[in-house]
PDB file of C-alpha atoms in Angstrom:
ATOM      1  CA  MET A 768      14.723   9.167   3.026  1.00 59.00           C
ATOM      2  CA  ALA A 769      13.516   7.932   6.433  1.00 81.00           C
ATOM      3  CA  TYR A 770      10.740   5.055   6.677  1.00 90.00           C
ATOM      4  CA  ASP A 771      10.449   2.147   8.099  1.00 92.00           C
ATOM      5  CA  LYS A 772      12.719  -0.154   7.998  1.00 95.00           C
ATOM      6  CA  GLU A 773      11.418  -3.281   9.400  1.00 95.00           C
ATOM      7  CA  LEU A 774       7.896  -2.560   7.988  1.00 97.00           C
ATOM      8  CA  ALA A 775       9.871  -2.325   4.340  1.00 96.00           C
ATOM      9  CA  ASP A 776      11.952  -6.306   4.799  1.00 96.00           C
ATOM     10  CA  ARG A 777       8.063  -7.716   5.328  1.00 97.00           C
ATOM     11  CA  ILE A 778       6.674  -5.787   1.888  1.00 97.00           C
ATOM     12  CA  ARG A 779      10.227  -6.617  -0.174  1.00 96.00           C
ATOM     13  CA  GLU A 780       9.187 -10.862   1.192  1.00 96.00           C
ATOM     14  CA  ALA A 781       5.827 -10.758   0.073  1.00 96.00           C
ATOM     15  CA  LEU A 782       7.016  -9.262  -3.601  1.00 97.00           C
ATOM     16  CA  ALA A 783       9.745 -11.256  -3.459  1.00 93.00           C
ATOM     17  CA  GLU A 784       8.212 -14.363  -6.049  1.00 89.00           C
ATOM     18  CA  VAL A 785       6.203 -11.031  -7.465  1.00 89.00           C
ATOM     19  CA  GLY A 786       7.952  -9.176 -10.473  1.00 73.00           C
ATOM     20  CA  PRO A 787       9.456  -6.690 -12.119  1.00 85.00           C
ATOM     21  CA  VAL A 788       9.451  -4.395  -8.523  1.00 94.00           C
ATOM     22  CA  ARG A 789      11.426  -1.739  -7.832  1.00 96.00           C
ATOM     23  CA  GLU A 790      11.593   0.429  -4.640  1.00 96.00           C
ATOM     24  CA  VAL A 791      11.480   4.679  -4.500  1.00 96.00           C
ATOM     25  CA  GLY A 792      11.310   7.029  -2.430  1.00 92.00           C
ATOM     26  CA  MET A 793       8.196   8.975  -2.777  1.00 86.00           C
ATOM     27  CA  PHE A 794       4.669   9.342  -0.276  1.00 74.00           C
ATOM     28  CA  GLY A 795       7.670  10.054   2.451  1.00 78.00           C
ATOM     29  CA  GLY A 796       8.410   6.687   2.793  1.00 91.00           C
ATOM     30  CA  LEU A 797       9.399   3.803   0.391  1.00 96.00           C
ATOM     31  CA  SER A 798       6.605   3.094  -2.139  1.00 96.00           C
ATOM     32  CA  PHE A 799       6.918   0.139  -3.916  1.00 97.00           C
ATOM     33  CA  MET A 800       6.393  -0.835  -7.784  1.00 96.00           C
ATOM     34  CA  VAL A 801       5.106  -3.332  -9.238  1.00 95.00           C
ATOM     35  CA  ASN A 802       4.562  -3.733 -12.668  1.00 91.00           C
ATOM     36  CA  GLY A 803       5.251   0.125 -13.104  1.00 91.00           C
ATOM     37  CA  LYS A 804       2.501   1.390 -11.351  1.00 93.00           C
ATOM     38  CA  MET A 805       2.917   2.472  -7.873  1.00 93.00           C
ATOM     39  CA  ALA A 806       1.050  -0.285  -4.902  1.00 96.00           C
ATOM     40  CA  VAL A 807       2.460  -0.277  -1.212  1.00 97.00           C
ATOM     41  CA  THR A 808       4.723   2.322   0.594  1.00 96.00           C
ATOM     42  CA  ALA A 809       6.250   2.233   4.006  1.00 97.00           C
ATOM     43  CA  ASP A 810       6.206   5.185   6.153  1.00 93.00           C
ATOM     44  CA  THR A 811       7.825   6.814   8.531  1.00 90.00           C
ATOM     45  CA  GLN A 812       5.140   6.165  11.225  1.00 92.00           C
ATOM     46  CA  GLY A 813       5.207   2.618  10.328  1.00 94.00           C
ATOM     47  CA  ARG A 814       1.773   2.640   8.369  1.00 96.00           C
ATOM     48  CA  LEU A 815       1.356   0.870   5.328  1.00 97.00           C
ATOM     49  CA  MET A 816      -0.017   3.003   2.061  1.00 96.00           C
ATOM     50  CA  VAL A 817      -2.491   1.209  -0.217  1.00 97.00           C
ATOM     51  CA  ARG A 818      -2.815   1.294  -3.689  1.00 96.00           C
ATOM     52  CA  CYS A 819      -6.190  -0.463  -3.960  1.00 96.00           C
ATOM     53  CA  ASP A 820      -9.752  -0.543  -6.392  1.00 96.00           C
ATOM     54  CA  PRO A 821     -11.492   2.797  -5.464  1.00 96.00           C
ATOM     55  CA  ASP A 822     -14.722   1.183  -5.077  1.00 96.00           C
ATOM     56  CA  ARG A 823     -13.874  -0.913  -2.741  1.00 95.00           C
ATOM     57  CA  VAL A 824     -12.204   1.919  -0.313  1.00 94.00           C
ATOM     58  CA  ASP A 825     -15.905   2.419   1.308  1.00 94.00           C
ATOM     59  CA  GLY A 826     -15.416  -1.381   3.042  1.00 95.00           C
ATOM     60  CA  LEU A 827     -11.713  -1.532   4.021  1.00 96.00           C
ATOM     61  CA  LEU A 828     -11.714   1.300   5.484  1.00 96.00           C
ATOM     62  CA  GLY A 829     -13.954  -0.340   8.115  1.00 96.00           C
ATOM     63  CA  ARG A 830     -10.904  -2.355   8.864  1.00 96.00           C
ATOM     64  CA  PRO A 831      -8.661  -2.614  11.882  1.00 96.00           C
ATOM     65  CA  GLY A 832      -6.337   1.087  11.252  1.00 97.00           C
ATOM     66  CA  ALA A 833      -7.322   1.644   7.962  1.00 97.00           C
ATOM     67  CA  GLU A 834      -7.802   5.628   7.235  1.00 95.00           C
ATOM     68  CA  TRP A 835      -8.204   8.022   4.551  1.00 92.00           C
ATOM     69  CA  ALA A 836      -5.088   8.178   3.229  1.00 89.00           C
ATOM     70  CA  GLN A 837      -3.905  12.002   2.958  1.00 88.00           C
ATOM     71  CA  MET A 838      -1.207  14.740   1.561  1.00 83.00           C
ATOM     72  CA  ARG A 839      -0.315  17.284   3.214  1.00 83.00           C
ATOM     73  CA  GLY A 840      -3.278  17.913   4.600  1.00 85.00           C
ATOM     74  CA  LYS A 841      -5.677  16.712   1.912  1.00 87.00           C
ATOM     75  CA  PRO A 842      -7.562  13.881   0.878  1.00 83.00           C
ATOM     76  CA  MET A 843      -5.836  11.447  -1.423  1.00 86.00           C
ATOM     77  CA  SER A 844      -8.289  10.102  -3.996  1.00 87.00           C
ATOM     78  CA  LYS A 845     -10.271   8.011  -3.725  1.00 90.00           C
ATOM     79  CA  GLY A 846      -8.388   4.104  -4.165  1.00 93.00           C
ATOM     80  CA  TRP A 847      -5.409   4.709  -1.366  1.00 94.00           C
ATOM     81  CA  VAL A 848      -5.627   4.161   1.911  1.00 97.00           C
ATOM     82  CA  VAL A 849      -3.229   3.773   5.440  1.00 96.00           C
ATOM     83  CA  VAL A 850      -2.925   1.252   7.528  1.00 98.00           C
ATOM     84  CA  ALA A 851      -1.433   1.845  11.319  1.00 97.00           C
ATOM     85  CA  PRO A 852       0.653  -1.087  12.872  1.00 97.00           C
ATOM     86  CA  GLU A 853      -2.307  -1.838  14.540  1.00 97.00           C
ATOM     87  CA  GLY A 854      -3.693  -3.257  11.149  1.00 97.00           C
ATOM     88  CA  THR A 855      -0.404  -5.052   9.773  1.00 97.00           C
ATOM     89  CA  ASP A 856       0.809  -6.321  12.703  1.00 95.00           C
ATOM     90  CA  SER A 857      -0.723 -10.354  11.946  1.00 96.00           C
ATOM     91  CA  GLU A 858       0.995 -11.577   9.497  1.00 96.00           C
ATOM     92  CA  GLU A 859      -3.041 -12.607   8.395  1.00 97.00           C
ATOM     93  CA  ASP A 860      -4.197  -8.195   7.739  1.00 97.00           C
ATOM     94  CA  PHE A 861      -0.031  -7.955   6.513  1.00 98.00           C
ATOM     95  CA  ALA A 862      -0.784 -10.229   4.214  1.00 97.00           C
ATOM     96  CA  ALA A 863      -4.850  -9.047   2.991  1.00 97.00           C
ATOM     97  CA  TRP A 864      -3.332  -5.729   2.184  1.00 98.00           C
ATOM     98  CA  MET A 865      -0.526  -7.107   0.318  1.00 98.00           C
ATOM     99  CA  ARG A 866      -3.470  -9.129  -1.472  1.00 97.00           C
ATOM    100  CA  GLU A 867      -4.853  -6.364  -1.934  1.00 97.00           C
ATOM    101  CA  ALA A 868      -3.057  -3.576  -3.285  1.00 97.00           C
ATOM    102  CA  LEU A 869      -1.637  -6.555  -5.568  1.00 96.00           C
ATOM    103  CA  GLU A 870      -4.993  -7.304  -7.264  1.00 96.00           C
ATOM    104  CA  TYR A 871      -5.912  -3.579  -8.165  1.00 96.00           C
ATOM    105  CA  ASN A 872      -2.562  -3.616  -9.412  1.00 95.00           C
ATOM    106  CA  GLU A 873      -2.668  -6.361 -11.537  1.00 91.00           C
ATOM    107  CA  ARG A 874      -6.038  -4.832 -13.181  1.00 91.00           C
ATOM    108  CA  VAL A 875      -4.531  -0.655 -13.716  1.00 88.00           C
ATOM    109  CA  ALA A 876      -0.905  -2.353 -15.002  1.00 81.00           C
ATOM    110  CA  GLY A 877      -2.728  -4.088 -17.656  1.00 74.00           C
ATOM    111  CA  ARG A 878      -4.947  -0.428 -18.331  1.00 65.00           C
ATOM    112  CA  GLY A 879      -1.564   1.763 -18.075  1.00 58.00           C
ATOM    113  CA  ASP A 880      -3.573   3.917 -14.892  1.00 58.00           C
TER     114      ASP A 880
END
């Protein structure tokens, strides 16, 4: 399984104090499961896929590099956003995306979604 190793390392560092975290090969990359739920993925093109609040997606798509996630050329359900490298280059932007993922993860982990 190929994935962007530098991005995966950034994710690992951001999740170092969160737990439990498990790494799983899926979505054509390396996904990071937090509390048993997929939170983010590092893909082969250096993009970050974020699982986020479906109610926030429309606003999040206005951020640099963000687009609706697709699987095999078809849009995924609302709540999945892919962020191109230019949208995560700065530590501030990267941290903002990680917060989106972790805040939503905390909510769904308690619901069993």
